[in-house]
Amino acid sequence: MAGAAPGSGGRRRLRDDGLRTCTSAEQSKVEDIVQEVYDAYKTNHHSSQYVLQREKHFHYLKRGLRQLTEAYECLDASRPWLCYWILHSLELLDEPIPESVASDVCQFLRRCQSPQGGFGGGPGQHPHLAPTYAAVNALCIIGTEEAFSVIDRKKLLEYLYSLKQPDGSFLMHVGGEVDVRSAYCAASVASLTNIMTPALFAGTAEWIARCQNWEGGIGGVPGMEAHGGYTFCGVAALVILKQEHLLNLRSLLHWVTGRQMRFEGGFQGRCNKLVDGCYSFWQAGLLPLLHRALHARGDPALSMAHWMFDQLALQEYILLCCQCPAGGLLDKPGKSRDFYHTCYCLSGLAIAQHFGSGDLHNEVVLGIPENCLQATHPVYNIAPEKVARAVMHFLQYPVPSLDLASTAE
């Protein structure tokens, strides 16, 4: 259904109780800028028709898949991420990827794959779990035999074992740091490619549960501040491992719903931080996972039509404050567009538009009907049908057998 415009009367500005700090000053500044955007929109649009600039976003993404400006040199170690961000944005916009482009991406990602297993940030670079996750997701979006054949499953499994720690956690790369991202990346690629084993994830769920802190959210490691990105990674990993019950779900729900900004409508990543368009997915994407977990417990208070956040307010923030007039999406007004924010703003918009699936599917679309995006899978953040296709493809093959003693060495 098409949603009506959120009422401005529901917005509440920050109250600093007369004690102005750097944090409250920055928050007030953002609220002023957002107010200007909303006021300008109301002045220039007598009928509240919020419009997703599909064509402009498509051209921005299409150009990026073939050629990048010098500004992207700093992401030379994140090139599989650029492939994933762009490909996923295109699938959300329901824009087909030409076969020749898809094949070129497959060949490029093949060159990013390490002889030791996993993928590096570019050809010849050391493997790392973050670009490994991005590369596998990108290949699953393409979803062809050529794409699936790129992934060396046995070497990937060996690589994951080389990163596994005795306490259940994973290193991000050999000799690197441990945090919740690595557990999610490992669980995501292993479940999509059918290389999960009980030994590989022994103790992982318990380690993630120890990362939930007194706030209710999840930090990067046990004892750290709760953060939207880490919380998503932790919860999504536990969903894959079927161990969500290890978390205090009520405390988690209280924390994440408190991250939706009362004035802007978007989400912040941590307490006392500013709104950021990317958390439209990292935070809002948690709500479908929590809904599912609480529903499994038989919670009678759950809606069967809406997620537990203000879906229309988030859509309004993304459509009015996060679209670059030239195409692409961004953090907040005044910031520059980039492919990262384009991907996660669109992903969050899709989460806010689609509730449930199958018989329980309910669309809540703000603005014109053409704003409606394709749905995204809340665990993997690729299209649900692409998840199903990858899982069914790799289920045809047995889990690779390894000599674990030599792998440990």
Short mmCIF file of C-alpha atoms in Angstrom, two decimals:
data_model
loop_
_atom_site.label_atom_id
_atom_site.label_comp_id
_atom_site.label_asym_id
_atom_site.label_seq_id
_atom_site.Cartn_x
_atom_site.Cartn_y
_atom_site.Cartn_z
CA MET A 1 0.00 0.00 0.00
CA ALA A 2 1.11 3.62 -0.42
CA GLY A 3 1.79 5.37 2.85
CA ALA A 4 0.74 8.87 3.77
CA ALA A 5 3.36 11.43 4.66
CA PRO A 6 4.60 11.24 8.25
CA GLY A 7 3.29 14.09 10.33
CA SER A 8 5.81 16.70 11.48
CA GLY A 9 3.95 16.87 14.77
CA GLY A 10 5.51 13.53 15.74
CA ARG A 11 9.05 14.90 15.49
CA ARG A 12 10.78 15.94 18.68
CA ARG A 13 13.90 18.05 18.80
CA LEU A 14 16.76 17.44 21.19
CA ARG A 15 16.27 18.89 24.67
CA ASP A 16 19.64 19.68 26.23
CA ASP A 17 18.10 20.91 29.51
CA GLY A 18 20.14 24.08 29.25
CA LEU A 19 23.47 22.20 29.31
CA ARG A 20 25.00 22.71 25.86
CA THR A 21 27.82 20.38 24.90
CA CYS A 22 29.74 19.67 21.69
CA THR A 23 27.52 16.62 21.19
CA SER A 24 24.25 18.50 21.68
CA ALA A 25 25.45 21.37 19.48
CA GLU A 26 26.23 18.97 16.62
CA GLN A 27 22.87 17.27 17.03
CA SER A 28 21.02 20.59 16.98
CA LYS A 29 22.96 21.61 13.87
CA VAL A 30 21.88 18.44 12.05
CA GLU A 31 18.27 18.94 13.15
CA ASP A 32 18.36 22.51 11.77
CA ILE A 33 19.66 21.26 8.40
CA VAL A 34 17.07 18.49 8.23
CA GLN A 35 14.32 20.97 9.15
CA GLU A 36 15.42 23.17 6.25
CA VAL A 37 15.18 20.19 3.88
CA TYR A 38 11.71 19.26 5.09
CA ASP A 39 10.51 22.89 4.98
CA ALA A 40 11.86 23.38 1.45
CA TYR A 41 10.13 20.22 0.30
CA LYS A 42 6.78 21.29 1.72
CA THR A 43 7.13 24.75 0.17
CA ASN A 44 7.93 23.39 -3.30
CA HIS A 45 5.56 20.41 -3.33
CA HIS A 46 1.90 21.09 -2.68
CA SER A 47 1.07 17.41 -3.03
CA SER A 48 3.27 15.19 -0.90
CA GLN A 49 4.79 13.05 -3.65
CA TYR A 50 8.06 11.65 -2.43
CA VAL A 51 10.10 10.39 -5.40
CA LEU A 52 12.99 7.96 -5.56
CA GLN A 53 15.25 9.21 -8.36
CA ARG A 54 15.63 5.77 -9.90
CA GLU A 55 17.05 6.81 -13.27
CA LYS A 56 19.73 9.04 -11.77
CA HIS A 57 20.79 6.38 -9.28
CA PHE A 58 20.94 3.79 -12.06
CA HIS A 59 23.26 5.90 -14.21
CA TYR A 60 25.50 6.69 -11.23
CA LEU A 61 25.82 2.99 -10.44
CA LYS A 62 26.27 1.88 -14.05
CA ARG A 63 29.15 4.31 -14.52
CA GLY A 64 30.80 3.12 -11.32
CA LEU A 65 30.79 -0.50 -12.42
CA ARG A 66 32.98 0.38 -15.39
CA GLN A 67 35.07 3.35 -14.26
CA LEU A 68 35.86 5.09 -10.98
CA THR A 69 37.32 8.52 -10.27
CA GLU A 70 40.63 9.12 -8.51
CA ALA A 71 38.69 9.72 -5.31
CA TYR A 72 38.28 5.94 -5.02
CA GLU A 73 42.03 5.23 -4.87
CA CYS A 74 41.69 4.96 -1.09
CA LEU A 75 39.44 1.91 -1.62
CA ASP A 76 42.00 -0.04 -3.63
CA ALA A 77 41.88 -2.73 -0.91
CA SER A 78 38.06 -2.83 -1.04
CA ARG A 79 37.38 -3.51 -4.69
CA PRO A 80 35.11 -6.57 -4.13
CA TRP A 81 33.07 -4.30 -1.85
CA LEU A 82 32.59 -1.84 -4.71
CA CYS A 83 31.34 -4.71 -6.88
CA TYR A 84 28.91 -5.82 -4.18
CA TRP A 85 27.64 -2.33 -3.28
CA ILE A 86 26.92 -1.51 -6.92
CA LEU A 87 25.46 -4.90 -7.91
CA HIS A 88 23.19 -5.02 -4.86
CA SER A 89 22.00 -1.45 -5.44
CA LEU A 90 21.16 -2.38 -9.04
CA GLU A 91 19.21 -5.47 -7.99
CA LEU A 92 17.22 -3.43 -5.47
CA LEU A 93 16.35 -1.02 -8.30
CA ASP A 94 15.39 -4.06 -10.42
CA GLU A 95 17.95 -3.11 -13.05
CA PRO A 96 19.35 -6.12 -14.95
CA ILE A 97 23.10 -6.61 -15.17
CA PRO A 98 24.27 -7.17 -18.78
CA GLU A 99 25.78 -10.63 -19.28
CA SER A 100 29.09 -9.18 -20.47
CA VAL A 101 29.39 -6.98 -17.37
CA ALA A 102 28.47 -9.88 -15.07
CA SER A 103 31.12 -12.05 -16.74
CA ASP A 104 33.73 -9.31 -16.36
CA VAL A 105 32.93 -9.02 -12.64
CA CYS A 106 33.29 -12.79 -12.26
CA GLN A 107 36.70 -12.75 -13.93
CA PHE A 108 37.83 -9.81 -11.83
CA LEU A 109 36.75 -11.50 -8.58
CA ARG A 110 38.50 -14.70 -9.68
CA ARG A 111 41.71 -12.66 -9.80
CA CYS A 112 40.99 -11.41 -6.26
CA GLN A 113 40.79 -14.98 -4.93
CA SER A 114 43.87 -16.04 -3.00
CA PRO A 115 45.66 -19.37 -3.56
CA GLN A 116 45.31 -19.80 0.24
CA GLY A 117 41.53 -19.45 -0.02
CA GLY A 118 39.25 -16.48 0.48
CA PHE A 119 39.39 -13.19 -1.39
CA GLY A 120 41.63 -10.16 -1.06
CA GLY A 121 40.72 -6.52 -1.56
CA GLY A 122 42.13 -6.65 -5.09
CA PRO A 123 44.18 -8.92 -7.36
CA GLY A 124 47.31 -10.18 -5.62
CA GLN A 125 46.29 -8.86 -2.20
CA HIS A 126 46.23 -10.97 0.96
CA PRO A 127 42.88 -12.63 1.73
CA HIS A 128 40.63 -10.96 4.29
CA LEU A 129 37.19 -11.93 5.58
CA ALA A 130 35.54 -8.60 4.70
CA PRO A 131 36.26 -8.69 0.93
CA THR A 132 35.61 -12.45 1.02
CA TYR A 133 32.07 -11.72 2.24
CA ALA A 134 31.64 -9.00 -0.40
CA ALA A 135 32.96 -11.20 -3.22
CA VAL A 136 30.73 -14.16 -2.32
CA ASN A 137 27.69 -11.87 -2.08
CA ALA A 138 28.50 -10.27 -5.44
CA LEU A 139 28.88 -13.67 -7.09
CA CYS A 140 25.58 -14.86 -5.58
CA ILE A 141 23.84 -11.75 -6.93
CA ILE A 142 25.12 -12.60 -10.42
CA GLY A 143 23.97 -16.16 -9.73
CA THR A 144 25.28 -17.85 -12.90
CA GLU A 145 27.25 -21.09 -13.24
CA GLU A 146 30.27 -18.96 -14.10
CA ALA A 147 29.82 -16.94 -10.89
CA PHE A 148 29.39 -19.96 -8.64
CA SER A 149 32.39 -21.71 -10.23
CA VAL A 150 34.67 -18.86 -9.19
CA ILE A 151 34.47 -19.87 -5.52
CA ASP A 152 37.05 -22.50 -4.50
CA ARG A 153 35.00 -24.00 -1.66
CA LYS A 154 37.70 -26.30 -0.30
CA LYS A 155 40.28 -23.51 -0.13
CA LEU A 156 37.67 -21.20 1.37
CA LEU A 157 36.95 -23.73 4.11
CA GLU A 158 40.68 -24.13 4.80
CA TYR A 159 40.98 -20.36 5.03
CA LEU A 160 38.11 -20.10 7.51
CA TYR A 161 39.70 -22.78 9.70
CA SER A 162 43.00 -20.87 9.63
CA LEU A 163 41.20 -17.86 11.15
CA LYS A 164 39.23 -19.74 13.83
CA GLN A 165 40.29 -19.03 17.43
CA PRO A 166 40.01 -21.36 20.46
CA ASP A 167 37.38 -19.13 22.11
CA GLY A 168 35.03 -19.44 19.09
CA SER A 169 35.87 -16.09 17.48
CA PHE A 170 37.52 -15.51 14.10
CA LEU A 171 40.39 -13.31 12.97
CA MET A 172 39.56 -10.88 10.17
CA HIS A 173 42.76 -12.04 8.44
CA VAL A 174 45.85 -14.03 9.34
CA GLY A 175 47.62 -12.04 12.05
CA GLY A 176 44.74 -9.58 12.23
CA GLU A 177 42.11 -8.41 14.70
CA VAL A 178 39.15 -10.28 16.15
CA ASP A 179 35.66 -8.80 16.22
CA VAL A 180 32.03 -9.70 15.56
CA ARG A 181 32.29 -8.79 11.86
CA SER A 182 34.53 -11.78 11.25
CA ALA A 183 32.07 -14.21 12.83
CA TYR A 184 29.28 -12.90 10.60
CA CYS A 185 31.39 -12.89 7.44
CA ALA A 186 32.51 -16.46 8.13
CA ALA A 187 28.97 -17.68 8.89
CA SER A 188 27.53 -15.88 5.87
CA VAL A 189 29.94 -17.25 3.26
CA ALA A 190 29.97 -20.73 4.83
CA SER A 191 26.17 -21.02 4.86
CA LEU A 192 25.74 -19.70 1.31
CA THR A 193 28.36 -22.07 -0.14
CA ASN A 194 27.53 -25.16 1.96
CA ILE A 195 30.84 -25.47 3.80
CA MET A 196 29.52 -25.18 7.36
CA THR A 197 30.74 -27.77 9.84
CA PRO A 198 30.03 -28.11 13.57
CA ALA A 199 33.76 -27.91 14.33
CA LEU A 200 34.21 -24.68 12.36
CA PHE A 201 31.63 -22.80 14.44
CA ALA A 202 32.13 -24.55 17.79
CA GLY A 203 31.87 -21.87 20.50
CA THR A 204 31.14 -19.05 18.03
CA ALA A 205 27.56 -18.42 19.14
CA GLU A 206 28.58 -18.30 22.79
CA TRP A 207 31.40 -15.87 22.00
CA ILE A 208 28.99 -13.56 20.12
CA ALA A 209 26.53 -13.67 23.04
CA ARG A 210 29.31 -12.43 25.35
CA CYS A 211 29.58 -9.34 23.12
CA GLN A 212 26.09 -8.17 24.15
CA ASN A 213 26.59 -5.49 26.79
CA TRP A 214 24.51 -3.72 29.43
CA GLU A 215 22.98 -1.38 26.82
CA GLY A 216 21.36 -4.31 25.02
CA GLY A 217 23.28 -3.98 21.77
CA ILE A 218 26.43 -5.81 20.71
CA GLY A 219 29.97 -4.48 20.72
CA GLY A 220 32.90 -5.50 18.54
CA VAL A 221 34.32 -7.73 21.28
CA PRO A 222 33.13 -8.55 24.82
CA GLY A 223 33.04 -5.44 27.01
CA MET A 224 32.89 -2.86 24.21
CA GLU A 225 30.25 -0.21 23.46
CA ALA A 226 27.16 -1.35 21.55
CA HIS A 227 27.31 -0.39 17.87
CA GLY A 228 24.81 -0.80 15.03
CA GLY A 229 27.17 -2.48 12.58
CA TYR A 230 28.51 -4.95 15.14
CA THR A 231 25.01 -5.60 16.47
CA PHE A 232 23.72 -6.48 13.02
CA CYS A 233 26.69 -8.75 12.39
CA GLY A 234 26.26 -10.51 15.73
CA VAL A 235 22.52 -11.05 15.42
CA ALA A 236 22.68 -12.13 11.77
CA ALA A 237 25.46 -14.62 12.58
CA LEU A 238 23.37 -16.06 15.42
CA VAL A 239 20.37 -16.38 13.07
CA ILE A 240 22.55 -18.37 10.66
CA LEU A 241 23.78 -20.52 13.56
CA LYS A 242 20.20 -20.85 14.91
CA GLN A 243 21.30 -19.55 18.31
CA GLU A 244 19.43 -16.23 18.67
CA HIS A 245 18.01 -17.43 21.98
CA LEU A 246 21.44 -16.87 23.58
CA LEU A 247 20.79 -13.11 23.48
CA ASN A 248 18.62 -11.01 25.76
CA LEU A 249 16.19 -10.19 22.95
CA ARG A 250 14.08 -7.72 24.95
CA SER A 251 17.13 -5.70 25.93
CA LEU A 252 18.32 -5.77 22.32
CA LEU A 253 14.92 -4.60 21.07
CA HIS A 254 14.93 -1.71 23.55
CA TRP A 255 18.40 -0.64 22.41
CA VAL A 256 17.84 -0.76 18.63
CA THR A 257 14.42 0.93 18.66
CA GLY A 258 16.01 3.72 20.69
CA ARG A 259 18.46 4.34 17.84
CA GLN A 260 15.79 5.72 15.48
CA MET A 261 16.11 9.49 15.70
CA ARG A 262 12.98 11.20 16.99
CA PHE A 263 13.40 14.24 14.75
CA GLU A 264 15.19 13.07 11.61
CA GLY A 265 13.52 9.65 11.26
CA GLY A 266 16.77 7.90 10.30
CA PHE A 267 18.99 5.85 12.60
CA GLN A 268 22.16 6.55 14.55
CA GLY A 269 24.81 3.88 15.05
CA ARG A 270 25.43 4.43 18.78
CA CYS A 271 24.01 6.43 21.66
CA ASN A 272 24.70 10.17 21.37
CA LYS A 273 25.83 9.91 17.74
CA LEU A 274 24.40 11.64 14.68
CA VAL A 275 21.98 10.15 12.17
CA ASP A 276 23.64 8.36 9.24
CA GLY A 277 21.91 6.94 6.18
CA CYS A 278 23.92 3.70 6.24
CA TYR A 279 22.29 2.70 9.54
CA SER A 280 19.01 2.60 7.66
CA PHE A 281 20.10 -0.97 7.01
CA TRP A 282 22.47 -1.86 9.86
CA GLN A 283 19.87 -0.87 12.47
CA ALA A 284 16.52 -1.24 10.68
CA GLY A 285 17.71 -4.57 9.27
CA LEU A 286 17.85 -5.89 12.83
CA LEU A 287 14.10 -5.52 13.29
CA PRO A 288 13.07 -8.31 10.89
CA LEU A 289 15.60 -10.61 12.61
CA LEU A 290 14.25 -9.69 16.05
CA HIS A 291 10.66 -10.04 14.83
CA ARG A 292 11.40 -13.57 13.66
CA ALA A 293 13.15 -14.52 16.89
CA LEU A 294 10.36 -13.15 19.11
CA HIS A 295 7.70 -14.73 16.91
CA ALA A 296 9.41 -18.10 17.37
CA ARG A 297 8.95 -17.57 21.11
CA GLY A 298 5.23 -16.99 20.62
CA ASP A 299 5.26 -13.30 21.61
CA PRO A 300 1.58 -12.24 21.40
CA ALA A 301 2.29 -8.50 21.11
CA LEU A 302 3.92 -8.71 17.67
CA SER A 303 2.26 -7.04 14.69
CA MET A 304 1.68 -9.19 11.63
CA ALA A 305 1.77 -6.18 9.31
CA HIS A 306 4.59 -3.86 10.45
CA TRP A 307 8.12 -3.96 11.81
CA MET A 308 8.85 -2.48 15.24
CA PHE A 309 10.11 0.89 14.00
CA ASP A 310 8.60 3.87 12.19
CA GLN A 311 8.87 2.64 8.60
CA LEU A 312 7.41 5.80 7.05
CA ALA A 313 9.71 8.15 8.98
CA LEU A 314 12.77 6.21 7.81
CA GLN A 315 11.56 6.32 4.20
CA GLU A 316 11.00 10.07 4.46
CA TYR A 317 14.53 10.62 5.78
CA ILE A 318 16.08 8.57 2.98
CA LEU A 319 13.98 10.10 0.19
CA LEU A 320 14.36 13.72 1.30
CA CYS A 321 17.73 13.85 3.05
CA CYS A 322 19.86 11.12 1.48
CA GLN A 323 19.38 11.47 -2.27
CA CYS A 324 22.02 13.33 -4.27
CA PRO A 325 20.39 15.35 -7.06
CA ALA A 326 22.94 13.93 -9.52
CA GLY A 327 22.30 10.34 -8.46
CA GLY A 328 23.58 8.19 -5.62
CA LEU A 329 22.75 8.39 -1.93
CA LEU A 330 24.54 9.78 1.09
CA ASP A 331 24.92 9.89 4.86
CA LYS A 332 23.02 13.11 5.59
CA PRO A 333 22.46 16.53 3.96
CA GLY A 334 25.78 18.21 3.22
CA LYS A 335 27.71 14.96 2.78
CA SER A 336 28.96 13.50 -0.51
CA ARG A 337 27.43 10.53 -2.28
CA ASP A 338 29.27 7.22 -2.44
CA PHE A 339 28.54 3.62 -3.35
CA TYR A 340 28.59 2.44 0.27
CA HIS A 341 25.81 4.80 1.34
CA THR A 342 23.93 4.20 -1.90
CA CYS A 343 23.87 0.47 -1.14
CA TYR A 344 22.87 0.71 2.51
CA CYS A 345 20.37 3.57 2.13
CA LEU A 346 18.59 1.60 -0.59
CA SER A 347 18.82 -1.58 1.50
CA GLY A 348 17.25 0.21 4.47
CA LEU A 349 14.57 1.67 2.21
CA ALA A 350 13.73 -1.85 1.02
CA ILE A 351 13.51 -3.11 4.63
CA ALA A 352 11.16 -0.23 5.49
CA GLN A 353 8.95 -0.92 2.46
CA HIS A 354 8.54 -4.70 2.82
CA PHE A 355 7.14 -6.53 5.82
CA GLY A 356 7.29 -10.30 5.95
CA SER A 357 7.04 -12.64 2.97
CA GLY A 358 4.60 -14.99 1.29
CA ASP A 359 1.07 -14.72 2.66
CA LEU A 360 2.22 -12.27 5.34
CA HIS A 361 3.92 -9.89 2.89
CA ASN A 362 2.80 -6.28 3.36
CA GLU A 363 4.14 -3.28 1.44
CA VAL A 364 4.36 0.13 3.10
CA VAL A 365 5.61 2.51 0.41
CA LEU A 366 5.93 6.24 1.02
CA GLY A 367 5.29 8.41 -2.04
CA ILE A 368 4.62 7.22 -5.58
CA PRO A 369 4.19 3.46 -6.20
CA GLU A 370 7.32 3.46 -8.39
CA ASN A 371 9.39 4.09 -5.26
CA CYS A 372 8.94 0.43 -4.33
CA LEU A 373 12.23 -1.47 -4.39
CA GLN A 374 12.87 -5.18 -4.64
CA ALA A 375 13.01 -6.91 -1.25
CA THR A 376 16.31 -7.79 0.38
CA HIS A 377 17.15 -10.74 2.61
CA PRO A 378 17.68 -9.31 6.14
CA VAL A 379 20.47 -11.80 6.98
CA TYR A 380 22.58 -11.68 3.81
CA ASN A 381 21.43 -8.36 2.28
CA ILE A 382 21.00 -9.75 -1.21
CA ALA A 383 17.72 -10.62 -2.93
CA PRO A 384 15.91 -13.54 -1.21
CA GLU A 385 15.67 -15.47 -4.47
CA LYS A 386 19.44 -15.08 -4.98
CA VAL A 387 20.03 -16.56 -1.52
CA ALA A 388 17.78 -19.50 -2.38
CA ARG A 389 19.49 -20.03 -5.75
CA ALA A 390 22.97 -20.05 -4.21
CA VAL A 391 21.99 -22.37 -1.37
CA MET A 392 20.29 -24.81 -3.74
CA HIS A 393 23.26 -24.75 -6.11
CA PHE A 394 25.88 -25.49 -3.48
CA LEU A 395 23.73 -28.11 -1.73
CA GLN A 396 24.39 -30.27 -4.81
CA TYR A 397 27.97 -30.65 -3.59
CA PRO A 398 29.17 -32.23 -0.35
CA VAL A 399 30.97 -30.22 2.30
CA PRO A 400 34.68 -30.50 1.37
CA SER A 401 36.63 -32.91 3.56
CA LEU A 402 39.80 -31.52 5.11
CA ASP A 403 42.77 -32.82 7.05
CA LEU A 404 42.13 -30.61 10.07
CA ALA A 405 45.54 -31.38 11.60
CA SER A 406 47.39 -30.00 8.58
CA THR A 407 44.94 -27.08 8.36
CA ALA A 408 45.72 -26.12 11.97
CA GLU A 409 49.43 -26.18 11.23
#
